Coordinates of C-alpha atoms and ligand atoms in Angstrom, one line a residue:
M145 CA 75.5 -123.5 165.9
C146 CA 76.2 -125.8 162.9
G147 CA 76.9 -129.4 163.6
I148 CA 78.7 -132.0 161.5
V149 CA 78.6 -135.8 161.5
G150 CA 80.1 -138.3 159.1
Y151 CA 80.2 -142.1 158.8
I152 CA 82.0 -144.8 156.9
G153 CA 81.5 -148.5 157.6
D154 CA 79.1 -151.4 157.1
K155 CA 75.9 -149.8 158.4
Q156 CA 73.5 -147.7 156.4
A157 CA 75.1 -144.2 156.7
Q158 CA 71.7 -142.5 156.8
D159 CA 70.8 -144.1 160.1
V160 CA 74.0 -143.2 161.8
L161 CA 73.9 -139.6 160.4
I162 CA 70.4 -139.0 161.5
S163 CA 71.1 -140.4 165.0
G164 CA 74.2 -138.2 165.2
L165 CA 72.4 -135.1 164.0
S166 CA 69.6 -135.6 166.5
R167 CA 72.3 -135.5 169.2
L168 CA 73.5 -132.2 167.8
E169 CA 70.1 -130.6 167.7
Y170 CA 70.8 -128.9 171.0
R171 CA 73.4 -126.7 169.3
G172 CA 70.7 -124.7 167.6
Y173 CA 70.0 -124.9 163.9
D174 CA 67.5 -124.0 161.2
S175 CA 68.0 -126.7 158.5
A176 CA 69.5 -130.1 158.1
G177 CA 70.8 -132.4 155.4
I178 CA 72.8 -135.5 154.5
A179 CA 74.7 -136.8 151.6
T180 CA 75.7 -140.4 150.8
I181 CA 77.5 -142.3 148.1
E182 CA 76.0 -145.4 146.5
D183 CA 77.1 -147.1 143.3
D184 CA 79.6 -144.2 142.8
A185 CA 76.8 -141.7 142.8
L186 CA 76.4 -138.9 145.2
R187 CA 72.9 -138.5 146.8
V188 CA 71.9 -135.4 148.7
E189 CA 68.8 -134.6 150.7
K190 CA 68.3 -131.4 152.8
K191 CA 65.4 -129.5 154.3
K192 CA 64.7 -126.3 156.0
G193 CA 63.5 -126.5 159.7
R194 CA 63.8 -129.2 162.2
L195 CA 65.5 -132.5 161.6
V196 CA 62.1 -134.2 161.6
N197 CA 61.3 -132.5 158.2
L198 CA 64.4 -134.2 156.7
E199 CA 63.5 -137.5 158.4
N200 CA 59.9 -137.4 156.9
I201 CA 61.4 -137.1 153.4
L202 CA 64.0 -139.8 154.0
E203 CA 61.3 -142.1 155.3
K204 CA 59.6 -142.0 151.8
T205 CA 62.8 -141.9 149.8
P206 CA 65.8 -143.2 151.8
L207 CA 69.4 -142.4 150.8
S208 CA 71.2 -145.7 150.8
G209 CA 75.0 -146.0 151.0
K210 CA 77.5 -146.9 153.6
V211 CA 79.4 -143.6 153.6
G212 CA 78.0 -140.2 154.2
I213 CA 78.1 -136.8 155.8
G214 CA 75.4 -134.8 157.6
H215 CA 74.9 -131.3 158.9
T216 CA 72.7 -129.1 160.9
R217 CA 73.0 -125.5 159.8
W218 CA 72.6 -122.2 161.8
A219 CA 72.2 -119.6 159.1
T220 CA 75.0 -117.0 158.6
H221 CA 75.3 -116.4 154.8
G222 CA 71.8 -116.6 153.4
V223 CA 68.4 -117.3 155.0
P224 CA 67.4 -120.7 156.4
S225 CA 66.1 -122.6 153.3
D226 CA 66.3 -125.9 151.5
L227 CA 68.8 -124.5 149.0
N228 CA 71.1 -122.9 151.6
A229 CA 71.1 -126.1 153.8
H230 CA 74.2 -128.3 153.7
P231 CA 75.6 -130.5 152.2
H232 CA 76.5 -128.5 149.2
A233 CA 77.5 -130.3 146.0
S234 CA 79.5 -129.4 143.0
V235 CA 77.3 -128.9 139.8
N236 CA 78.7 -132.2 138.3
R237 CA 77.5 -133.9 141.6
E238 CA 81.0 -135.4 142.2
I239 CA 81.9 -133.6 145.4
A240 CA 79.7 -132.8 148.5
V241 CA 80.8 -130.7 151.5
V242 CA 79.5 -129.9 155.0
H243 CA 81.0 -126.9 156.7
N244 CA 81.2 -125.2 160.0
G245 CA 82.8 -121.8 160.1
I246 CA 83.0 -118.9 157.7
I247 CA 85.0 -118.6 154.4
E248 CA 86.0 -114.9 154.6
N249 CA 87.1 -114.6 151.0
Y250 CA 84.2 -116.5 149.5
M251 CA 83.1 -113.5 147.4
P252 CA 86.3 -113.2 145.3
L253 CA 86.5 -117.0 145.0
K254 CA 82.9 -117.1 143.9
E255 CA 83.5 -114.4 141.3
E256 CA 86.5 -116.3 139.9
L257 CA 84.6 -119.6 139.8
K258 CA 81.6 -117.9 138.1
S259 CA 83.9 -116.5 135.5
Q260 CA 85.0 -120.1 134.8
G261 CA 81.3 -121.1 134.2
H262 CA 80.4 -122.4 137.7
I263 CA 76.7 -121.8 138.4
F264 CA 75.7 -121.2 142.1
V265 CA 72.3 -122.1 143.5
S266 CA 72.7 -120.9 147.1
D267 CA 73.7 -117.8 149.0
T268 CA 76.2 -119.6 151.2
D269 CA 80.0 -119.4 151.5
T270 CA 80.0 -123.2 151.7
E271 CA 78.8 -123.8 148.2
V272 CA 82.0 -122.0 147.1
I273 CA 84.1 -124.8 148.7
A274 CA 82.3 -127.5 146.7
H275 CA 82.8 -125.6 143.4
L276 CA 86.4 -124.8 144.3
L277 CA 87.2 -128.5 145.0
N278 CA 85.5 -129.4 141.8
A279 CA 87.6 -126.8 139.8
L280 CA 90.8 -127.9 141.5
Y281 CA 90.2 -131.7 141.4
T282 CA 93.4 -133.5 140.4
G283 CA 92.0 -137.0 140.5
D284 CA 93.1 -137.2 144.2
I285 CA 90.7 -135.6 146.7
V286 CA 93.2 -135.4 149.5
E287 CA 95.7 -133.5 147.3
T288 CA 92.9 -131.3 146.0
V289 CA 91.8 -130.4 149.6
Q290 CA 95.4 -129.5 150.4
I291 CA 95.5 -127.1 147.4
A292 CA 92.1 -125.6 148.3
M293 CA 93.3 -125.0 151.8
G294 CA 95.9 -122.6 150.4
K295 CA 93.2 -120.6 148.7
M296 CA 90.5 -120.4 151.5
K297 CA 90.7 -117.7 154.2
G298 CA 88.6 -117.9 157.4
S299 CA 87.5 -120.7 159.6
Y300 CA 86.4 -124.2 158.6
A301 CA 85.7 -127.7 159.8
L302 CA 84.8 -129.7 156.7
G303 CA 83.5 -133.1 155.9
I304 CA 84.0 -134.0 152.2
L305 CA 82.7 -136.8 150.0
C306 CA 84.0 -137.4 146.5
A307 CA 81.9 -139.8 144.2
N308 CA 85.1 -140.8 142.3
E309 CA 86.7 -142.0 145.5
P310 CA 83.7 -143.5 147.3
D311 CA 85.7 -145.4 149.9
K312 CA 86.7 -142.4 151.9
I313 CA 85.7 -139.3 153.8
V314 CA 88.1 -136.3 154.0
A315 CA 87.9 -134.1 157.1
V316 CA 89.7 -130.8 157.7
R317 CA 89.9 -128.4 160.6
K318 CA 90.9 -124.8 160.7
D319 CA 89.7 -122.7 163.7
S320 CA 86.5 -124.7 164.0
P321 CA 86.3 -127.9 166.1
L322 CA 86.3 -131.3 164.5
I323 CA 86.9 -134.8 165.9
V324 CA 87.4 -138.2 164.3
G325 CA 85.9 -141.2 166.0
L326 CA 87.6 -144.5 165.9
G327 CA 85.4 -147.6 165.5
N328 CA 85.9 -151.2 164.6
G329 CA 85.4 -151.6 160.9
E330 CA 83.8 -148.1 160.9
N331 CA 84.9 -144.6 161.5
F332 CA 83.3 -141.3 162.2
I333 CA 83.7 -137.5 162.1
A334 CA 81.8 -135.0 164.3
S335 CA 81.9 -131.4 165.4
D336 CA 81.0 -132.5 168.9
I337 CA 81.5 -135.6 171.0
P338 CA 77.8 -136.4 171.8
A339 CA 77.1 -137.0 168.1
I340 CA 79.1 -140.2 168.1
L341 CA 79.2 -141.1 171.8
N342 CA 76.8 -144.0 171.1
Y343 CA 79.3 -145.6 168.8
T344 CA 82.7 -144.9 170.2
R345 CA 84.6 -143.1 173.0
E346 CA 87.9 -143.1 171.2
V347 CA 88.6 -140.0 169.3
Y348 CA 91.3 -138.0 167.6
L349 CA 91.0 -134.2 168.4
L350 CA 92.1 -132.6 165.1
D351 CA 94.4 -129.6 165.4
N352 CA 94.4 -126.6 163.1
G353 CA 95.5 -127.4 159.5
E354 CA 95.1 -131.1 159.9
I355 CA 93.5 -133.3 157.4
A356 CA 92.0 -136.7 158.3
V357 CA 91.4 -139.3 155.6
L358 CA 88.9 -142.0 156.8
T359 CA 88.2 -145.3 155.2
K360 CA 86.2 -148.0 156.8
D361 CA 89.2 -149.7 158.4
N362 CA 91.8 -146.9 158.6
I363 CA 92.3 -143.3 159.6
Q364 CA 95.3 -141.2 158.4
V365 CA 95.9 -137.8 159.8
L366 CA 98.1 -135.5 157.7
N367 CA 99.4 -132.0 158.1
I368 CA 98.9 -129.4 155.3
A369 CA 102.1 -130.5 153.6
G370 CA 100.7 -134.0 153.4
E371 CA 103.0 -135.6 156.0
I372 CA 101.5 -138.3 158.2
I373 CA 101.0 -137.2 161.9
D374 CA 101.0 -139.6 164.8
K375 CA 97.9 -138.6 166.7
E376 CA 97.2 -139.6 170.3
I377 CA 93.9 -141.3 171.0
F378 CA 91.7 -139.3 173.4
V379 CA 89.3 -141.5 175.4
V380 CA 86.1 -139.6 176.3
D381 CA 85.0 -140.4 179.8
W382 CA 81.4 -139.2 179.4
D383 CA 78.8 -141.9 179.9
P384 CA 76.5 -142.0 176.8
G385 CA 73.5 -141.7 179.1
A386 CA 74.8 -138.3 180.2
A387 CA 73.8 -136.9 176.8
E388 CA 70.2 -138.4 177.0
K389 CA 67.1 -136.8 178.6
E390 CA 66.6 -139.9 180.9
G391 CA 62.9 -139.3 181.4
Y392 CA 63.0 -135.5 182.0
D393 CA 60.8 -133.3 179.8
H394 CA 63.8 -131.2 178.9
F395 CA 67.6 -131.3 179.1
M396 CA 67.4 -128.0 181.0
M397 CA 65.4 -129.6 183.8
K398 CA 67.7 -132.6 183.9
E399 CA 70.7 -130.4 184.1
M400 CA 69.3 -128.2 186.8
V401 CA 68.6 -131.4 188.8
E402 CA 72.2 -132.5 188.2
Q403 CA 73.6 -129.3 189.7
P404 CA 74.3 -130.7 193.2
K405 CA 76.3 -133.6 191.6
A406 CA 78.1 -131.2 189.2
M407 CA 79.1 -129.0 192.2
M408 CA 80.5 -132.0 194.0
E409 CA 82.5 -132.9 191.0
A410 CA 83.8 -129.4 190.6
L411 CA 84.9 -129.3 194.3
M412 CA 86.3 -132.8 194.5
G413 CA 90.0 -132.9 195.1
R414 CA 90.2 -129.1 195.2
C415 CA 88.5 -128.3 198.4
C416 CA 89.3 -130.8 201.2
E417 CA 90.1 -130.6 204.9
S418 CA 89.7 -126.8 204.9
S419 CA 92.3 -126.2 202.3
I420 CA 92.1 -125.4 198.6
S421 CA 94.4 -126.8 196.0
F422 CA 94.5 -127.3 192.2
T423 CA 96.4 -130.3 191.0
G424 CA 98.1 -129.8 187.7
L425 CA 97.8 -126.0 187.7
K426 CA 101.0 -124.5 186.5
L427 CA 100.4 -121.0 187.9
N428 CA 102.4 -120.9 191.1
E429 CA 103.6 -118.5 193.7
E430 CA 106.7 -117.4 191.8
M431 CA 104.6 -116.7 188.6
M432 CA 102.0 -114.8 190.6
K433 CA 104.8 -112.4 191.9
Q434 CA 105.3 -111.3 188.2
I435 CA 101.6 -110.8 187.6
N436 CA 100.4 -107.2 188.0
R437 CA 97.2 -107.3 186.1
I438 CA 94.3 -109.8 186.0
Q439 CA 91.6 -109.8 183.4
I440 CA 88.6 -112.1 183.1
V441 CA 87.1 -112.5 179.7
A442 CA 84.1 -114.5 178.6
C443 CA 80.7 -114.2 176.9
G444 CA 77.0 -114.4 178.1
T445 CA 76.5 -116.6 181.1
A446 CA 80.2 -117.3 181.4
Y447 CA 80.7 -113.6 181.7
H448 CA 78.4 -113.4 184.6
A449 CA 80.5 -116.1 186.3
G450 CA 83.4 -113.8 185.5
M451 CA 81.8 -110.9 187.2
V452 CA 81.3 -113.0 190.4
G453 CA 84.9 -114.1 190.0
K454 CA 86.0 -110.5 189.9
Y455 CA 84.2 -109.9 193.2
Y456 CA 85.9 -112.9 194.8
F457 CA 89.4 -112.0 193.5
E458 CA 89.0 -108.5 195.0
K459 CA 87.6 -109.7 198.2
F460 CA 89.8 -112.8 198.9
A461 CA 93.0 -111.9 197.2
R462 CA 92.7 -108.1 197.3
I463 CA 93.7 -108.0 193.6
S464 CA 92.0 -105.6 191.3
V465 CA 90.5 -107.3 188.3
E466 CA 89.0 -106.2 185.0
A467 CA 86.1 -108.3 183.7
E468 CA 85.0 -107.9 180.1
V469 CA 83.0 -109.5 177.4
A470 CA 85.3 -111.1 174.8
S471 CA 83.6 -109.4 171.8
E472 CA 84.6 -106.0 173.3
Y473 CA 88.0 -107.0 174.7
R474 CA 89.5 -108.1 171.5
Y475 CA 88.6 -105.0 169.5
K476 CA 89.8 -102.3 171.9
N477 CA 93.5 -102.8 172.0
P478 CA 93.5 -104.0 175.6
I479 CA 96.4 -103.3 177.9
V480 CA 97.8 -106.8 178.2
D481 CA 101.4 -107.9 178.4
K482 CA 103.7 -110.6 179.9
N483 CA 102.7 -109.5 183.4
T484 CA 99.0 -110.1 182.8
L485 CA 97.0 -113.1 183.9
L486 CA 94.1 -113.6 181.5
I487 CA 91.4 -115.9 182.9
V488 CA 88.9 -117.0 180.2
I489 CA 85.7 -118.8 181.1
S490 CA 83.8 -120.9 178.6
Q491 CA 81.4 -123.8 179.0
S492 CA 81.9 -125.1 175.4
G493 CA 85.5 -124.2 175.1
E494 CA 84.8 -123.2 171.5
T495 CA 83.4 -119.7 171.6
A496 CA 85.0 -117.7 168.8
D497 CA 85.3 -114.4 170.5
T498 CA 86.8 -115.9 173.6
L499 CA 89.3 -117.9 171.5
A500 CA 90.3 -114.7 169.7
A501 CA 90.9 -113.0 173.0
I502 CA 93.2 -115.8 174.1
R503 CA 95.2 -115.5 170.9
L504 CA 95.5 -111.7 171.3
A505 CA 96.7 -112.0 174.9
K506 CA 99.1 -114.8 174.2
D507 CA 100.6 -112.9 171.3
R508 CA 101.4 -110.1 173.8
G509 CA 102.9 -112.5 176.3
A510 CA 100.1 -112.9 178.8
W511 CA 99.6 -116.2 180.8
V512 CA 96.2 -117.6 179.9
L513 CA 94.2 -119.7 182.3
A514 CA 91.0 -121.3 180.9
V515 CA 88.1 -122.4 183.0
T516 CA 86.1 -124.7 180.8
N517 CA 83.9 -127.8 180.9
V518 CA 85.0 -129.5 177.7
V519 CA 88.2 -131.5 177.9
G520 CA 90.2 -131.2 174.7
S521 CA 88.2 -128.2 173.5
S522 CA 90.0 -125.5 171.5
I523 CA 90.1 -123.1 174.5
A524 CA 91.5 -125.8 176.7
R525 CA 94.2 -126.6 174.2
E526 CA 95.2 -123.0 173.4
A527 CA 95.4 -121.8 177.0
D528 CA 98.6 -122.2 179.0
D529 CA 96.7 -123.6 182.0
V530 CA 93.2 -125.2 182.4
I531 CA 90.8 -125.7 185.3
Y532 CA 88.0 -128.0 184.2
T533 CA 84.6 -127.4 185.8
N534 CA 83.7 -131.1 185.6
A535 CA 80.0 -130.4 185.2
G536 CA 79.5 -133.2 182.7
P537 CA 78.0 -132.6 179.2
E538 CA 75.5 -129.7 179.1
I539 CA 73.1 -130.1 176.2
A540 CA 70.4 -127.5 176.9
V541 CA 71.2 -124.2 175.2
A542 CA 70.5 -122.4 178.5
S543 CA 73.5 -123.0 180.6
T544 CA 72.8 -124.0 184.2
K545 CA 75.1 -126.6 185.8
A546 CA 78.0 -125.2 183.9
Y547 CA 77.3 -121.8 185.4
V548 CA 77.2 -122.9 189.0
T549 CA 80.4 -124.9 188.6
Q550 CA 82.1 -121.9 186.9
V551 CA 81.2 -119.7 189.9
G552 CA 82.4 -122.5 192.3
C553 CA 85.8 -122.6 190.4
M554 CA 86.1 -118.8 190.5
M555 CA 85.6 -118.9 194.3
L556 CA 88.2 -121.6 194.6
L557 CA 90.7 -119.9 192.4
A558 CA 90.3 -116.5 194.1
S559 CA 90.8 -118.2 197.5
Y560 CA 93.8 -120.1 196.1
L561 CA 95.4 -116.9 194.8
G562 CA 94.6 -115.2 198.1
K563 CA 96.5 -118.0 199.8
L564 CA 99.5 -117.6 197.4
N565 CA 99.8 -113.9 197.9
G566 CA 99.1 -114.1 201.6
K567 CA 96.0 -112.0 201.6
L568 CA 93.6 -114.7 202.6
G569 CA 94.2 -116.1 206.1
K570 CA 93.8 -119.8 207.1
A571 CA 90.5 -119.3 208.9
D572 CA 88.9 -117.5 205.9
A573 CA 90.2 -120.2 203.5
A574 CA 88.7 -122.9 205.8
R575 CA 85.4 -120.9 206.0
I576 CA 85.2 -120.7 202.2
C577 CA 86.0 -124.3 201.8
H578 CA 83.4 -125.3 204.3
S579 CA 80.7 -123.0 202.7
L580 CA 81.4 -124.3 199.2
M581 CA 81.0 -127.9 200.5
M582 CA 77.5 -126.9 201.6
T583 CA 76.4 -125.8 198.1
P584 CA 75.3 -129.2 196.8
G585 CA 72.8 -129.5 199.7
L586 CA 71.7 -125.9 199.3
I587 CA 71.0 -126.5 195.6
D588 CA 68.9 -129.6 196.6
K589 CA 66.9 -127.4 198.9
A590 CA 66.3 -124.9 196.0
L591 CA 65.1 -127.7 193.8
E592 CA 62.6 -128.8 196.4
T593 CA 60.8 -125.5 196.0
Q594 CA 59.8 -126.2 192.4
E595 CA 56.0 -126.3 193.1
V596 CA 56.0 -122.8 194.6
I597 CA 58.0 -121.5 191.6
K598 CA 55.8 -123.3 189.1
A599 CA 52.7 -121.9 190.7
F600 CA 54.1 -118.3 190.5
A601 CA 55.0 -118.9 186.8
D602 CA 51.6 -120.4 186.0
K603 CA 49.9 -117.3 187.5
N604 CA 52.2 -114.8 185.8
H605 CA 53.2 -116.3 182.5
K606 CA 51.3 -113.7 180.5
I607 CA 53.6 -110.8 181.6
Y608 CA 55.5 -108.9 178.9
D609 CA 58.4 -107.8 181.0
L610 CA 60.1 -108.5 184.3
F611 CA 62.7 -106.6 186.3
Y612 CA 65.4 -108.0 188.6
M613 CA 67.3 -105.9 191.1
G614 CA 70.0 -106.7 193.6
R615 CA 73.2 -105.4 195.2
G616 CA 76.7 -106.8 195.5
L617 CA 76.8 -110.5 194.6
D618 CA 73.0 -110.5 194.1
L619 CA 73.4 -108.2 191.1
Y620 CA 75.3 -110.9 189.2
T621 CA 72.7 -113.5 190.1
C622 CA 70.0 -111.1 188.8
M623 CA 71.9 -110.6 185.6
E624 CA 72.1 -114.3 185.1
G625 CA 68.5 -114.9 186.0
S626 CA 67.5 -112.2 183.5
L627 CA 69.5 -113.7 180.7
K628 CA 68.0 -117.1 181.4
L629 CA 64.5 -115.6 181.3
K630 CA 65.1 -113.8 178.0
E631 CA 66.7 -116.7 176.2
I632 CA 64.1 -119.3 176.9
S633 CA 60.8 -117.5 177.6
Y634 CA 61.3 -114.5 175.3
I635 CA 60.0 -112.2 178.1
H636 CA 61.7 -108.9 178.0
S637 CA 63.7 -108.4 181.1
E638 CA 66.3 -106.1 182.8
A639 CA 68.6 -106.7 185.7
Y640 CA 69.8 -103.6 187.5
A641 CA 71.9 -102.7 190.5
A642 CA 69.1 -101.8 192.9
G643 CA 70.6 -98.4 193.6
E644 CA 70.6 -97.6 189.9
L645 CA 66.9 -97.9 189.2
K646 CA 66.2 -94.4 190.4
H647 CA 68.7 -93.1 187.8
G648 CA 66.5 -94.1 184.9
P649 CA 64.8 -97.5 184.6
I650 CA 62.4 -96.8 187.4
A651 CA 60.5 -94.8 184.8
L652 CA 59.5 -98.2 183.3
I653 CA 57.8 -99.5 186.5
E654 CA 54.1 -99.3 186.4
E655 CA 51.1 -100.8 188.1
G656 CA 51.6 -104.6 188.3
T657 CA 55.2 -104.7 186.8
I658 CA 56.9 -107.7 188.5
V659 CA 60.2 -106.9 190.2
V660 CA 62.3 -109.7 191.6
A661 CA 64.3 -108.2 194.5
M662 CA 67.2 -110.5 195.4
C663 CA 68.0 -109.7 199.0
T664 CA 70.5 -112.3 200.2
Q665 CA 73.4 -109.9 201.2
E666 CA 73.2 -108.9 204.8
N667 CA 75.4 -105.8 204.4
V668 CA 73.0 -104.2 202.0
F669 CA 69.7 -105.6 203.2
E670 CA 68.5 -102.3 204.6
K671 CA 69.4 -100.6 201.3
M672 CA 67.4 -103.2 199.4
L673 CA 64.4 -102.5 201.6
S674 CA 64.6 -98.8 200.5
N675 CA 64.8 -99.8 196.9
I676 CA 61.8 -102.1 197.3
K677 CA 59.8 -99.2 198.7
E678 CA 60.7 -97.1 195.7
V679 CA 59.4 -99.6 193.2
K680 CA 56.4 -100.5 195.4
A681 CA 55.5 -96.8 195.4
R682 CA 55.3 -96.9 191.6
G683 CA 52.9 -99.9 191.6
A684 CA 55.4 -102.8 191.2
H685 CA 54.4 -106.3 192.3
V686 CA 57.5 -107.3 194.3
L687 CA 58.8 -110.9 194.8
A688 CA 61.6 -110.8 197.4
I689 CA 64.1 -113.6 197.8
V690 CA 65.7 -113.5 201.3
Q691 CA 67.7 -115.8 203.5
E692 CA 65.9 -117.4 206.5
G693 CA 65.6 -114.9 209.3
H694 CA 64.2 -112.1 207.1
E695 CA 60.7 -113.5 206.7
D696 CA 59.2 -110.3 208.1
I697 CA 60.0 -108.6 204.8
A698 CA 56.5 -110.1 203.8
S699 CA 54.8 -107.0 205.1
E700 CA 56.7 -104.9 202.5
V701 CA 56.3 -107.0 199.4
D702 CA 53.7 -109.1 197.6
E703 CA 55.5 -112.5 197.7
V704 CA 58.5 -113.9 199.5
W705 CA 60.7 -116.9 198.8
V706 CA 62.8 -117.8 201.8
I707 CA 66.1 -119.6 201.0
P708 CA 68.1 -121.4 203.7
N709 CA 70.6 -119.5 205.8
M710 CA 74.1 -119.6 204.3
D711 CA 77.4 -117.8 204.1
D712 CA 76.6 -114.6 202.0
D713 CA 79.7 -115.3 199.8
I714 CA 78.3 -118.5 198.4
T715 CA 74.8 -117.2 197.6
P716 CA 75.4 -116.9 193.8
I717 CA 75.5 -120.7 193.6
P718 CA 72.2 -121.7 195.3
A719 CA 70.3 -118.5 194.7
V720 CA 70.6 -118.6 190.9
V721 CA 68.8 -122.0 190.9
Y722 CA 65.6 -120.2 192.0
L723 CA 65.9 -117.9 189.0
Q724 CA 66.8 -120.7 186.6
L725 CA 63.6 -122.5 187.8
L726 CA 61.5 -119.3 187.4
A727 CA 62.8 -118.9 183.8
Y728 CA 62.1 -122.5 183.1
Y729 CA 58.6 -122.6 184.4
L730 CA 57.6 -119.3 182.8
A731 CA 59.0 -120.7 179.5
V732 CA 57.1 -123.9 179.9
A733 CA 53.8 -122.1 180.8
R734 CA 54.2 -120.0 177.6
G735 CA 54.7 -123.1 175.5
C736 CA 58.3 -122.3 174.5
D737 CA 60.8 -124.8 173.2
V738 CA 62.9 -124.7 176.3
D739 CA 65.9 -126.7 175.1
K740 CA 66.1 -125.1 171.7
P741 CA 65.3 -121.4 172.0
K742 CA 64.9 -119.5 168.8
N743 CA 67.9 -117.8 167.3
L744 CA 70.3 -119.2 169.8
A745 CA 73.1 -121.8 169.6
K746 CA 74.9 -123.8 172.3
S747 CA 78.3 -123.3 170.9
V748 CA 78.9 -119.9 169.3
T749 CA 81.7 -120.6 166.9
V750 CA 81.2 -117.5 164.8
E751 CA 82.3 -114.0 165.7
Ligands
LIG959 C1 73.3 -118.7 178.1 C2 74.5 -119.3 177.5 C3 75.4 -118.3 176.7 C4 76.9 -118.8 176.9 C5 77.8 -117.9 175.9 C6 79.2 -118.3 176.1 O1 72.6 -119.7 178.8 O2 74.8 -120.4 177.7 O3 75.2 -117.0 177.1 O4 77.3 -118.6 178.2 O5 77.3 -118.1 174.6 O6 79.4 -119.7 175.8 P1 80.6 -120.5 176.4 O7 80.4 -120.6 177.8 O8 80.4 -121.8 175.7 O9 81.8 -119.8 176.0

């Protein structure tokens, strides 16, 4: 989704902006642009398509100036085009704006501005902001921004330049993330930490309604009334290299390879000497006694982790749990009150629908526990309690290491609550802990099978659809594998509870259709065999994934991948890695842009 970067200092702003934008490419975008000020004149260049298109133009006609703002746009209002790309400037070329979010009342504002003679050249809601600031300009851009904030409805993170006040950048945040980076003789703004990680690790995390005024040597943060706020510096502990490809062809491959380490980080300090604990978690035994309903809410891959979580809560803590996608939860008047524990899962910590679900549940008195990867993200800050997944920065749009750590945290949390409510005995807690500690090694084993998976993908990459089926925990692994495949390879795919196929989807199976049968759960293994026979009878080409000891399934299927023997409860963590790799190699064989799949964004900040 859209990315913002801004710079003021002694360097040429263009270089810092392009370097920052290149680190935001992973968010997904369809145009890019920058604006600088030099000799009190505003300069803007923007281009549809990849950042390289903009860079090619800037190579011929650079924008000089030591203050500037840049943007990568993911189209919402208006098609991807040069004109709709940001920055947007006022007609008198005095004010330029980059914007993440949506101005909900942009139509009435636009009509009013048009009636005052403003001429619009784009279809965007953002252009309205540039004109509005121009119309309201009092000679003081900070004061003007404060007035404009009273007129705009919706969500916005803004970077603003004013040619009359060339020594400052103004940044504003309302319901869309924005940070300010503190440098030495230079300062930065960004929508995401990786954009400025090469320059500084010290940041202010802006809160809703806050305005930051940056000069080269100073940063002032104000509230909407114009009062100065004392902000705490947040020190980012990510290593800049963590946001680089480090020799891998794709971030996705690098992040899959990092999964054993990510799991270790997620478990560290929480799973030791056969017991599970969460330092810093406010939710305690007393509070749990008041909770009579648990809901898990998330989107996409995080929702799949939520489904696995529901299974664990019911198994280990014997608590009934509802799991729902955030975009449905928030619009259906959910039953949620002060006795509800709402668990939200989000890699980015910025997903708009998940944030809205938190606000709804909090308004009704629920206790909100967030499981997220990004420290200081909006979701982490708005929740009552946080468990960090500690996976390190995830850059590829397709989530991999964040997912396995989310599942790991769900298993830990379910066991922890089972311990609190007395439903999980010591021996089981010790078993879970021990099994979880095996997952890094098991993921390593999965990664060692890459050649086999690649060969399968190279042979089958021309397929136009692929089915996954599984039972119990395997179903959620299938759903996640299917989502991964769709998003990066564009192959149509379905994931079904194996017992459901005969109720409809089996009609789609024909000669040669590939069906991945995930068979890691001992209690339903025989049932899976029956389902395999059903699809084989309709001509399916079946790839079965089984634990060691079930190799003899080979006589029933076309291909078998044998995974190490493990506790059935932890299979969602190592088993999904085989499906991530399958999606990856199919996408590579089809020549797809694995890290930047079409139409998708890393951080979905629109509803
Ligand atoms: C798919 C993927 C998405 C996200 C979803 C929620 O690989 O990453 O489905 O899981 O957009 O995002 P977060 O976890 O940031 O809330």
